[in-house]
Amino acid sequence: MKLRTKLGLTAVSLVITVILLVAVVLFIFERQTLIKEKQESRIRDAESLSEIAKESIIISDELVLLNYIKLIKKKPEISYAMFISSLGIVYAHTNFEQMGVEINDEVWNKIYNTNSVAINSWENQNKKVLDISVPVRIQNNIVGYVRLGLLQEVIDKDVLVALNKTRDRILIVAAIALILGLVGSFILAQTMTNPIKKLAQGAAKIGEGKLDTVINVKSKDELGELAKDFNLMAQKLKELDRMKEDFMSSVTHELRSPLTAIKGYINLMLEGRAGEISPRQKEFLTIVSNNTSRLGRFINDILDLAKIEAGMMEIKPELVSLYEPANEIMTLMKSVAEDKKITLISEVPPDAPKLMIDKDRVGQIITNLLSNALKFTPEGGKITLKYIDKGEYVQIGVADTGIGIPKESLGKIFSKFEQVSEHRKKVKGAKGTGLGLSIAKGLTEGHGGKIWVESEVDVGTTFWFTLPKQYVPKDGVRI
């Protein structure tokens, strides 16, 4: 799972959790508030009834109280309303049959002689009732009590209706908050992962040797500081790489002149121009000559690679058939293949169409690939130079029946000085410098083609490269 997805999902989870918690807390708080408001409203109704009862007693007009009780009865949640004297006699009631009756229920036993508002729950005629009683005072003397009975079922229903409306509002707000949270979460994840993605891409490019990579991260946070340090590191690496290339180029140039002189004098000695030499001396001089030639080839490879990396590689395209360089190289390699008892086969047809290529550079590609195949193909093996016409380009392959390359090494096989050490031990003789494939890659790309490898351990390897039929100059290539 990508980091952006992880961050997004984590942020979304937090947003959802917070919204759910807030919604639940708001719902519970709203429920308690509604219940409290309903209760306070009914207490005010009971207090109003108490004031009406007091006024009715003072003016000695019980019709005032009866009319008010009759008005209260119209409310759906009212089960009863009554005024009881301090002696327990009902003087006014929503049920006229109860008037004049001595009250003696469980609530009366609780509120008798109380001096403040009392709230009790009880069952009246199999219905749960919330009873609110308020004492009626005249000149600080309690002359009776008013009682207001509220049907709990109706109260709960009213609260539920109000809560449903509140719930709908909370859900709408939660949905809007969730949408904004989701958008914000993914924007945040995108904002955080984009610089990291750029850093990862930059690291990959530097790993490929593109040391001029610059990461453009403008944020002024830790990621911005990291990108700044990364660019500074890339710049230092580029400077070190340039110093190394300059050093290698200087050293190789300085080595070529004395090496050429050494080889020339050795050849003169071998030809006897410096006097007679013994067979033993001739053997030693031949060894020196062979190693001098090998060192010369190594120096030439370094110089070629330096030119490729510096963008100074020279390509001189001309209209030529691929059969010409292929045939020349196969002829040169024939003796080496015969010594190792390896069968060398070319599938490049004599009537191969002409391409706009640098004959010598393409020959160098094929030579490097064939030399590599000869090193790592055991005796009795076979090497085939394949040819496929793809229309706008041709595809050439060097297939061998050698030791193969492990999958984990395929991605870095074209890096300079790269060698698969655990498999090189299986091959006797010189193993090479690890520059041939890097040079082949640079020359192929210089022609506008591409190169890749297919391999299976202990089965064989095929190096493929393509060449466009019409040469198109590439940046960093001189014609």
Short mmCIF file of C-alpha atoms in Angstrom, two decimals:
data_model
loop_
_atom_site.label_atom_id
_atom_site.label_comp_id
_atom_site.label_asym_id
_atom_site.label_seq_id
_atom_site.Cartn_x
_atom_site.Cartn_y
_atom_site.Cartn_z
CA MET A 1 0.00 0.00 0.00
CA LYS A 2 1.32 3.43 -0.94
CA LEU A 3 2.19 5.98 1.73
CA ARG A 4 -0.35 8.43 0.31
CA THR A 5 -3.11 5.83 0.67
CA LYS A 6 -1.99 4.99 4.21
CA LEU A 7 -1.96 8.65 5.25
CA GLY A 8 -5.31 9.25 3.58
CA LEU A 9 -6.95 6.24 5.23
CA THR A 10 -5.45 7.14 8.62
CA ALA A 11 -6.69 10.73 8.37
CA VAL A 12 -10.13 9.55 7.17
CA SER A 13 -10.34 7.10 10.09
CA LEU A 14 -9.50 9.89 12.54
CA VAL A 15 -12.04 12.21 10.93
CA ILE A 16 -14.78 9.56 11.04
CA THR A 17 -13.94 8.68 14.66
CA VAL A 18 -14.00 12.32 15.75
CA ILE A 19 -17.25 13.01 13.89
CA LEU A 20 -18.93 9.93 15.43
CA LEU A 21 -17.77 10.85 18.93
CA VAL A 22 -18.90 14.46 18.51
CA ALA A 23 -22.24 13.32 17.07
CA VAL A 24 -22.85 10.88 19.95
CA VAL A 25 -21.86 13.47 22.57
CA LEU A 26 -24.08 16.10 20.92
CA PHE A 27 -26.99 13.66 20.73
CA ILE A 28 -26.70 12.70 24.41
CA PHE A 29 -26.27 16.33 25.46
CA GLU A 30 -29.27 17.39 23.35
CA ARG A 31 -31.39 14.59 24.85
CA GLN A 32 -30.55 15.60 28.40
CA THR A 33 -31.17 19.26 27.54
CA LEU A 34 -34.57 18.50 26.02
CA ILE A 35 -35.63 16.40 29.03
CA LYS A 36 -34.49 19.16 31.37
CA GLU A 37 -36.29 21.85 29.35
CA LYS A 38 -39.50 19.79 29.29
CA GLN A 39 -39.29 19.26 33.02
CA GLU A 40 -38.65 22.93 33.74
CA SER A 41 -41.53 23.89 31.46
CA ARG A 42 -43.92 21.58 33.36
CA ILE A 43 -42.67 22.91 36.69
CA ARG A 44 -43.52 26.41 35.48
CA ASP A 45 -46.99 25.14 34.49
CA ALA A 46 -47.42 23.69 38.00
CA GLU A 47 -46.22 26.94 39.57
CA SER A 48 -48.68 28.86 37.41
CA LEU A 49 -51.44 26.52 38.62
CA SER A 50 -50.31 27.21 42.19
CA GLU A 51 -50.60 30.97 41.64
CA ILE A 52 -54.10 30.57 40.14
CA ALA A 53 -55.15 28.45 43.15
CA LYS A 54 -53.81 31.10 45.53
CA GLU A 55 -55.65 33.86 43.67
CA SER A 56 -58.86 31.79 43.66
CA ILE A 57 -58.68 31.31 47.44
CA ILE A 58 -57.94 34.97 48.11
CA ILE A 59 -60.88 36.22 46.03
CA SER A 60 -63.06 33.27 47.10
CA ASP A 61 -63.90 32.38 43.49
CA GLU A 62 -63.25 28.75 42.71
CA LEU A 63 -64.41 29.21 39.08
CA VAL A 64 -61.11 30.89 38.27
CA LEU A 65 -59.26 27.75 39.31
CA LEU A 66 -61.73 25.37 37.63
CA ASN A 67 -61.56 27.26 34.33
CA TYR A 68 -57.77 27.20 34.38
CA ILE A 69 -57.75 23.45 35.15
CA LYS A 70 -60.23 22.95 32.30
CA LEU A 71 -57.82 24.85 29.99
CA ILE A 72 -54.82 22.77 31.12
CA LYS A 73 -56.69 19.52 30.46
CA LYS A 74 -56.60 20.22 26.72
CA LYS A 75 -52.86 19.57 26.61
CA PRO A 76 -52.25 15.97 25.39
CA GLU A 77 -49.56 15.18 27.98
CA ILE A 78 -51.78 16.14 30.96
CA SER A 79 -53.17 13.12 32.83
CA TYR A 80 -54.66 15.20 35.64
CA ALA A 81 -54.47 18.56 37.43
CA MET A 82 -55.80 19.12 40.93
CA PHE A 83 -55.79 21.34 43.97
CA ILE A 84 -55.73 19.59 47.36
CA SER A 85 -56.27 21.34 50.68
CA SER A 86 -53.76 20.86 53.45
CA LEU A 87 -56.24 18.38 54.97
CA GLY A 88 -56.09 16.15 51.86
CA ILE A 89 -59.48 17.12 50.37
CA VAL A 90 -59.65 17.61 46.59
CA TYR A 91 -61.21 21.03 45.86
CA ALA A 92 -60.54 21.12 42.12
CA HIS A 93 -59.73 18.34 39.64
CA THR A 94 -59.76 17.73 35.91
CA ASN A 95 -62.05 14.82 36.73
CA PHE A 96 -65.05 16.44 38.43
CA GLU A 97 -65.95 13.11 40.08
CA GLN A 98 -62.82 13.40 42.22
CA MET A 99 -63.84 16.77 43.71
CA GLY A 100 -64.60 16.55 47.46
CA VAL A 101 -62.83 13.22 47.74
CA GLU A 102 -60.13 12.74 50.37
CA ILE A 103 -56.90 11.96 48.56
CA ASN A 104 -54.80 9.11 49.86
CA ASP A 105 -52.44 7.89 47.16
CA GLU A 106 -48.71 7.14 47.40
CA VAL A 107 -47.65 10.53 46.00
CA TRP A 108 -49.75 12.43 48.61
CA ASN A 109 -48.02 10.52 51.37
CA LYS A 110 -44.70 11.69 49.97
CA ILE A 111 -45.51 15.36 49.41
CA TYR A 112 -47.58 15.97 52.54
CA ASN A 113 -45.93 18.65 54.66
CA THR A 114 -43.24 19.34 51.97
CA ASN A 115 -42.25 22.96 51.52
CA SER A 116 -40.94 22.89 47.96
CA VAL A 117 -41.55 21.54 44.49
CA ALA A 118 -41.64 17.73 44.45
CA ILE A 119 -41.35 15.46 41.41
CA ASN A 120 -42.42 11.82 41.61
CA SER A 121 -43.03 9.02 39.15
CA TRP A 122 -45.86 6.57 39.76
CA GLU A 123 -48.43 4.50 37.95
CA ASN A 124 -51.96 5.82 37.72
CA GLN A 125 -54.50 3.53 36.06
CA ASN A 126 -51.66 1.40 34.62
CA LYS A 127 -50.02 4.45 33.03
CA LYS A 128 -46.66 5.82 34.06
CA VAL A 129 -47.17 9.37 35.28
CA LEU A 130 -44.71 12.10 36.22
CA ASP A 131 -46.30 13.98 39.13
CA ILE A 132 -45.19 17.57 39.86
CA SER A 133 -46.52 19.07 43.09
CA VAL A 134 -46.16 22.67 44.29
CA PRO A 135 -47.31 23.97 47.70
CA VAL A 136 -49.82 26.86 47.73
CA ARG A 137 -48.83 29.53 50.27
CA ILE A 138 -50.81 32.44 51.65
CA GLN A 139 -48.86 34.66 54.01
CA ASN A 140 -46.17 31.97 54.37
CA ASN A 141 -48.77 29.36 55.38
CA ILE A 142 -49.27 26.27 53.23
CA VAL A 143 -53.00 26.06 52.52
CA GLY A 144 -52.78 23.22 50.08
CA TYR A 145 -50.99 21.68 47.12
CA VAL A 146 -51.48 21.68 43.37
CA ARG A 147 -50.52 18.52 41.50
CA LEU A 148 -49.89 18.23 37.78
CA GLY A 149 -49.78 14.70 36.37
CA LEU A 150 -47.92 14.25 33.06
CA LEU A 151 -48.14 11.12 30.94
CA GLN A 152 -44.55 9.83 30.65
CA GLU A 153 -45.36 8.19 27.31
CA VAL A 154 -46.38 11.52 25.76
CA ILE A 155 -43.36 13.29 27.24
CA ASP A 156 -41.03 10.60 25.84
CA LYS A 157 -42.74 10.88 22.45
CA ASP A 158 -42.28 14.67 22.40
CA VAL A 159 -38.62 14.26 23.35
CA LEU A 160 -38.18 11.60 20.66
CA VAL A 161 -39.69 13.83 17.97
CA ALA A 162 -37.40 16.68 18.98
CA LEU A 163 -34.43 14.29 19.10
CA ASN A 164 -35.23 13.00 15.62
CA LYS A 165 -35.08 16.54 14.29
CA THR A 166 -31.84 17.09 16.18
CA ARG A 167 -30.48 13.80 14.86
CA ASP A 168 -31.28 14.84 11.29
CA ARG A 169 -29.47 18.14 11.79
CA ILE A 170 -26.49 16.36 13.33
CA LEU A 171 -26.40 13.87 10.45
CA ILE A 172 -26.44 16.68 7.87
CA VAL A 173 -23.66 18.54 9.68
CA ALA A 174 -21.72 15.27 10.14
CA ALA A 175 -22.07 14.42 6.44
CA ILE A 176 -20.80 17.86 5.42
CA ALA A 177 -17.96 17.59 7.94
CA LEU A 178 -17.15 14.08 6.69
CA ILE A 179 -17.00 15.22 3.06
CA LEU A 180 -14.81 18.19 3.98
CA GLY A 181 -12.71 15.89 6.16
CA LEU A 182 -12.27 13.36 3.35
CA VAL A 183 -11.27 16.05 0.88
CA GLY A 184 -8.97 17.64 3.44
CA SER A 185 -7.45 14.28 4.36
CA PHE A 186 -6.55 13.41 0.80
CA ILE A 187 -5.28 16.94 0.13
CA LEU A 188 -3.13 16.64 3.25
CA ALA A 189 -1.91 13.20 2.19
CA GLN A 190 -1.16 14.52 -1.30
CA THR A 191 0.66 17.54 0.13
CA MET A 192 2.79 15.35 2.38
CA THR A 193 3.53 12.54 -0.07
CA ASN A 194 4.29 14.64 -3.17
CA PRO A 195 7.63 15.88 -1.76
CA ILE A 196 8.43 12.35 -0.56
CA LYS A 197 7.60 11.00 -4.02
CA LYS A 198 9.87 13.61 -5.59
CA LEU A 199 12.65 12.65 -3.18
CA ALA A 200 12.21 8.96 -4.03
CA GLN A 201 12.26 9.71 -7.77
CA GLY A 202 15.34 11.88 -7.31
CA ALA A 203 17.10 9.14 -5.34
CA ALA A 204 16.25 6.63 -8.08
CA LYS A 205 17.65 8.93 -10.78
CA ILE A 206 20.84 9.49 -8.82
CA GLY A 207 21.05 5.72 -8.39
CA GLU A 208 20.93 5.52 -12.20
CA GLY A 209 23.87 7.92 -12.37
CA LYS A 210 21.89 11.08 -13.27
CA LEU A 211 23.74 13.30 -10.83
CA ASP A 212 22.37 16.54 -12.30
CA THR A 213 18.96 15.73 -10.79
CA VAL A 214 17.39 18.63 -8.84
CA ILE A 215 14.36 18.12 -6.61
CA ASN A 216 11.91 21.03 -6.71
CA VAL A 217 10.22 21.04 -3.28
CA LYS A 218 9.15 24.53 -2.17
CA SER A 219 7.62 23.68 1.21
CA LYS A 220 9.23 25.39 4.19
CA ASP A 221 9.01 22.40 6.53
CA GLU A 222 11.19 19.38 7.33
CA LEU A 223 10.54 17.91 3.87
CA GLY A 224 11.68 21.14 2.24
CA GLU A 225 14.87 21.07 4.33
CA LEU A 226 15.39 17.43 3.37
CA ALA A 227 14.98 18.26 -0.34
CA LYS A 228 17.46 21.14 0.04
CA ASP A 229 20.01 18.82 1.67
CA PHE A 230 19.31 16.21 -1.02
CA ASN A 231 20.03 18.70 -3.81
CA LEU A 232 23.22 19.75 -2.04
CA MET A 233 24.25 16.09 -1.78
CA ALA A 234 23.53 15.53 -5.49
CA GLN A 235 25.59 18.60 -6.36
CA LYS A 236 28.53 17.33 -4.27
CA LEU A 237 28.24 13.89 -5.87
CA LYS A 238 28.23 15.48 -9.31
CA GLU A 239 31.34 17.45 -8.46
CA LEU A 240 33.06 14.31 -7.15
CA ASP A 241 32.01 12.38 -10.24
CA ARG A 242 33.34 15.14 -12.49
CA MET A 243 36.63 15.15 -10.56
CA LYS A 244 36.82 11.38 -10.91
CA GLU A 245 36.13 11.53 -14.64
CA ASP A 246 38.71 14.28 -15.11
CA PHE A 247 41.20 12.27 -13.12
CA MET A 248 40.50 9.06 -15.07
CA SER A 249 40.67 10.90 -18.39
CA SER A 250 43.94 12.57 -17.47
CA VAL A 251 45.46 9.35 -16.20
CA THR A 252 44.42 7.35 -19.26
CA HIS A 253 45.73 10.03 -21.64
CA GLU A 254 49.01 10.09 -19.78
CA LEU A 255 49.22 6.30 -19.84
CA ARG A 256 48.62 5.91 -23.56
CA SER A 257 51.84 7.56 -24.70
CA PRO A 258 54.27 5.54 -22.53
CA LEU A 259 52.23 2.39 -23.15
CA THR A 260 52.48 2.87 -26.90
CA ALA A 261 56.24 3.39 -26.57
CA ILE A 262 56.60 0.24 -24.42
CA LYS A 263 54.65 -1.84 -26.91
CA GLY A 264 56.70 -0.46 -29.82
CA TYR A 265 60.03 -1.33 -28.17
CA ILE A 266 58.78 -4.79 -27.22
CA ASN A 267 57.80 -5.44 -30.84
CA LEU A 268 61.26 -4.29 -31.97
CA MET A 269 62.88 -6.69 -29.52
CA LEU A 270 60.62 -9.53 -30.66
CA GLU A 271 61.59 -8.82 -34.27
CA GLY A 272 65.27 -9.10 -33.29
CA ARG A 273 66.19 -5.52 -34.13
CA ALA A 274 67.83 -5.06 -30.75
CA GLY A 275 69.90 -8.21 -31.11
CA GLU A 276 69.33 -11.90 -30.81
CA ILE A 277 67.04 -13.06 -27.98
CA SER A 278 66.70 -16.52 -26.51
CA PRO A 279 63.49 -18.55 -26.71
CA ARG A 280 62.99 -17.95 -22.99
CA GLN A 281 63.34 -14.20 -23.45
CA LYS A 282 60.94 -14.30 -26.42
CA GLU A 283 58.35 -16.10 -24.27
CA PHE A 284 58.57 -13.48 -21.55
CA LEU A 285 58.43 -10.58 -24.03
CA THR A 286 55.36 -12.12 -25.67
CA ILE A 287 53.61 -12.25 -22.29
CA VAL A 288 54.53 -8.60 -21.68
CA SER A 289 53.27 -7.68 -25.16
CA ASN A 290 49.94 -9.45 -24.65
CA ASN A 291 49.37 -7.75 -21.28
CA THR A 292 50.36 -4.41 -22.77
CA SER A 293 47.72 -4.90 -25.47
CA ARG A 294 45.15 -5.82 -22.80
CA LEU A 295 46.02 -2.72 -20.78
CA GLY A 296 45.70 -0.63 -23.93
CA ARG A 297 42.22 -1.98 -24.58
CA PHE A 298 41.26 -1.17 -20.97
CA ILE A 299 42.50 2.41 -21.36
CA ASN A 300 40.57 2.77 -24.64
CA ASP A 301 37.42 1.51 -22.91
CA ILE A 302 37.80 4.07 -20.12
CA LEU A 303 38.27 6.85 -22.66
CA ASP A 304 35.22 5.74 -24.65
CA LEU A 305 33.11 5.59 -21.48
CA ALA A 306 34.36 9.02 -20.42
CA LYS A 307 33.31 10.45 -23.79
CA ILE A 308 29.88 8.84 -23.51
CA GLU A 309 29.30 10.18 -19.99
CA ALA A 310 30.59 13.63 -20.94
CA GLY A 311 28.23 13.79 -23.96
CA MET A 312 31.19 13.97 -26.35
CA MET A 313 30.65 10.65 -28.10
CA GLU A 314 31.15 10.94 -31.86
CA ILE A 315 28.70 9.21 -34.19
CA LYS A 316 29.46 9.26 -37.94
CA PRO A 317 26.34 7.81 -39.58
CA GLU A 318 26.53 6.42 -43.09
CA LEU A 319 24.24 4.24 -45.17
CA VAL A 320 25.58 0.71 -44.66
CA SER A 321 24.22 -2.81 -44.37
CA LEU A 322 24.49 -4.39 -40.93
CA TYR A 323 25.85 -7.51 -42.63
CA GLU A 324 29.21 -5.80 -43.21
CA PRO A 325 30.25 -5.11 -39.57
CA ALA A 326 28.58 -8.31 -38.41
CA ASN A 327 30.49 -10.46 -40.93
CA GLU A 328 33.82 -8.78 -40.12
CA ILE A 329 33.42 -9.30 -36.37
CA MET A 330 32.24 -12.92 -36.72
CA THR A 331 35.36 -13.60 -38.81
CA LEU A 332 37.61 -12.02 -36.16
CA MET A 333 35.91 -13.92 -33.32
CA LYS A 334 35.97 -17.25 -35.16
CA SER A 335 39.45 -18.25 -34.01
CA VAL A 336 38.67 -17.45 -30.35
CA ALA A 337 35.44 -19.47 -30.56
CA GLU A 338 37.23 -22.43 -32.14
CA ASP A 339 39.86 -22.42 -29.39
CA LYS A 340 37.07 -22.71 -26.82
CA LYS A 341 35.17 -25.23 -28.96
CA ILE A 342 32.17 -22.88 -29.17
CA THR A 343 29.89 -22.80 -32.20
CA LEU A 344 29.48 -19.29 -33.60
CA ILE A 345 26.41 -18.64 -35.80
CA SER A 346 25.30 -15.45 -37.57
CA GLU A 347 21.68 -14.98 -38.67
CA VAL A 348 22.29 -11.56 -40.23
CA PRO A 349 21.30 -12.02 -43.91
CA PRO A 350 23.66 -10.78 -46.66
CA ASP A 351 20.74 -8.77 -48.13
CA ALA A 352 19.99 -7.00 -44.85
CA PRO A 353 18.63 -3.50 -45.57
CA LYS A 354 21.01 -0.60 -45.24
CA LEU A 355 20.82 1.56 -42.12
CA MET A 356 22.06 5.04 -41.25
CA ILE A 357 24.59 3.92 -38.63
CA ASP A 358 28.18 4.45 -37.56
CA LYS A 359 29.70 1.21 -38.83
CA ASP A 360 32.62 1.24 -36.39
CA ARG A 361 30.49 2.08 -33.35
CA VAL A 362 27.91 -0.61 -34.16
CA GLY A 363 30.79 -3.02 -34.71
CA GLN A 364 32.05 -2.07 -31.25
CA ILE A 365 28.63 -2.89 -29.74
CA ILE A 366 28.54 -6.31 -31.38
CA THR A 367 32.19 -6.96 -30.45
CA ASN A 368 31.57 -6.14 -26.78
CA LEU A 369 28.49 -8.36 -26.63
CA LEU A 370 30.17 -11.27 -28.44
CA SER A 371 33.31 -10.96 -26.28
CA ASN A 372 31.11 -11.03 -23.18
CA ALA A 373 29.29 -14.13 -24.46
CA LEU A 374 32.58 -15.92 -25.28
CA LYS A 375 33.89 -15.30 -21.74
CA PHE A 376 30.90 -16.85 -20.04
CA THR A 377 29.98 -19.69 -22.39
CA PRO A 378 31.63 -23.02 -21.52
CA GLU A 379 33.24 -25.34 -24.06
CA GLY A 380 30.80 -27.03 -26.38
CA GLY A 381 28.37 -24.12 -26.13
CA LYS A 382 26.78 -22.04 -28.88
CA ILE A 383 26.58 -18.30 -29.57
CA THR A 384 24.11 -16.91 -32.11
CA LEU A 385 24.00 -13.42 -33.59
CA LYS A 386 20.26 -12.93 -34.16
CA TYR A 387 18.59 -10.48 -36.54
CA ILE A 388 14.93 -9.36 -36.68
CA ASP A 389 13.53 -6.71 -39.02
CA LYS A 390 10.88 -4.73 -37.12
CA GLY A 391 9.95 -2.30 -39.87
CA GLU A 392 11.16 1.09 -38.68
CA TYR A 393 14.08 -0.48 -36.84
CA VAL A 394 16.05 -3.71 -36.62
CA GLN A 395 16.56 -5.81 -33.51
CA ILE A 396 19.88 -7.58 -32.99
CA GLY A 397 20.57 -10.15 -30.31
CA VAL A 398 23.60 -12.06 -29.03
CA ALA A 399 22.31 -15.32 -27.55
CA ASP A 400 24.56 -17.78 -25.72
CA THR A 401 24.22 -21.06 -23.85
CA GLY A 402 26.41 -19.85 -20.99
CA ILE A 403 26.11 -19.66 -17.21
CA GLY A 404 23.35 -17.02 -17.22
CA ILE A 405 22.73 -14.08 -14.93
CA PRO A 406 20.64 -14.17 -11.71
CA LYS A 407 17.42 -12.12 -11.77
CA GLU A 408 18.58 -9.85 -8.94
CA SER A 409 21.59 -8.77 -11.02
CA LEU A 410 19.78 -8.03 -14.31
CA GLY A 411 18.88 -4.47 -13.31
CA LYS A 412 22.50 -3.41 -12.72
CA ILE A 413 24.31 -5.43 -15.39
CA PHE A 414 24.84 -2.35 -17.58
CA SER A 415 26.46 -0.34 -14.77
CA LYS A 416 30.16 0.33 -15.20
CA PHE A 417 32.54 -2.06 -13.45
CA GLU A 418 29.56 -4.27 -12.59
CA GLN A 419 30.31 -8.02 -12.46
CA VAL A 420 28.28 -10.93 -11.13
CA SER A 421 30.92 -12.25 -8.77
CA GLU A 422 29.28 -15.51 -7.67
CA HIS A 423 28.90 -16.67 -11.27
CA ARG A 424 32.23 -15.28 -12.50
CA LYS A 425 33.95 -17.89 -10.32
CA LYS A 426 32.63 -20.57 -12.68
CA VAL A 427 34.59 -19.09 -15.58
CA LYS A 428 38.31 -19.61 -16.05
CA GLY A 429 40.65 -16.99 -17.47
CA ALA A 430 40.31 -13.21 -17.66
CA LYS A 431 36.94 -11.88 -16.52
CA GLY A 432 37.12 -8.43 -18.15
CA THR A 433 36.79 -4.96 -16.63
CA GLY A 434 33.03 -4.59 -16.51
CA LEU A 435 33.04 -1.68 -18.97
CA GLY A 436 32.01 -3.43 -22.19
CA LEU A 437 28.27 -3.52 -21.47
CA SER A 438 28.24 0.10 -20.25
CA ILE A 439 29.92 1.18 -23.50
CA ALA A 440 27.49 -0.94 -25.56
CA LYS A 441 24.57 0.73 -23.77
CA GLY A 442 25.94 4.23 -24.38
CA LEU A 443 26.64 3.57 -28.07
CA THR A 444 23.21 2.00 -28.60
CA GLU A 445 21.41 4.93 -26.99
CA GLY A 446 23.64 7.28 -29.00
CA HIS A 447 22.12 5.73 -32.13
CA GLY A 448 18.61 6.29 -30.75
CA GLY A 449 18.12 2.61 -29.87
CA LYS A 450 17.73 0.69 -26.62
CA ILE A 451 19.41 -2.35 -25.11
CA TRP A 452 18.21 -4.98 -22.63
CA VAL A 453 19.00 -8.49 -21.43
CA GLU A 454 17.08 -11.74 -20.98
CA SER A 455 18.71 -14.51 -18.99
CA GLU A 456 18.19 -17.73 -17.06
CA VAL A 457 20.86 -19.18 -14.79
CA ASP A 458 22.64 -22.26 -16.24
CA VAL A 459 20.53 -21.97 -19.44
CA GLY A 460 21.85 -18.93 -21.24
CA THR A 461 21.68 -15.20 -21.87
CA THR A 462 20.49 -13.02 -24.74
CA PHE A 463 21.48 -9.37 -25.07
CA TRP A 464 19.12 -7.48 -27.40
CA PHE A 465 19.60 -4.02 -28.88
CA THR A 466 17.73 -2.01 -31.50
CA LEU A 467 18.89 0.35 -34.24
CA PRO A 468 16.54 2.76 -36.07
CA LYS A 469 16.78 2.52 -39.84
CA GLN A 470 16.79 6.32 -40.04
CA TYR A 471 19.33 7.90 -37.69
CA VAL A 472 18.06 10.75 -35.53
CA PRO A 473 20.74 12.77 -33.65
CA LYS A 474 20.47 12.54 -29.88
CA ASP A 475 21.36 15.21 -27.31
CA GLY A 476 24.92 14.79 -26.11
CA VAL A 477 26.03 13.08 -29.34
CA ARG A 478 28.39 14.73 -31.81
CA ILE A 479 28.15 13.93 -35.51
#
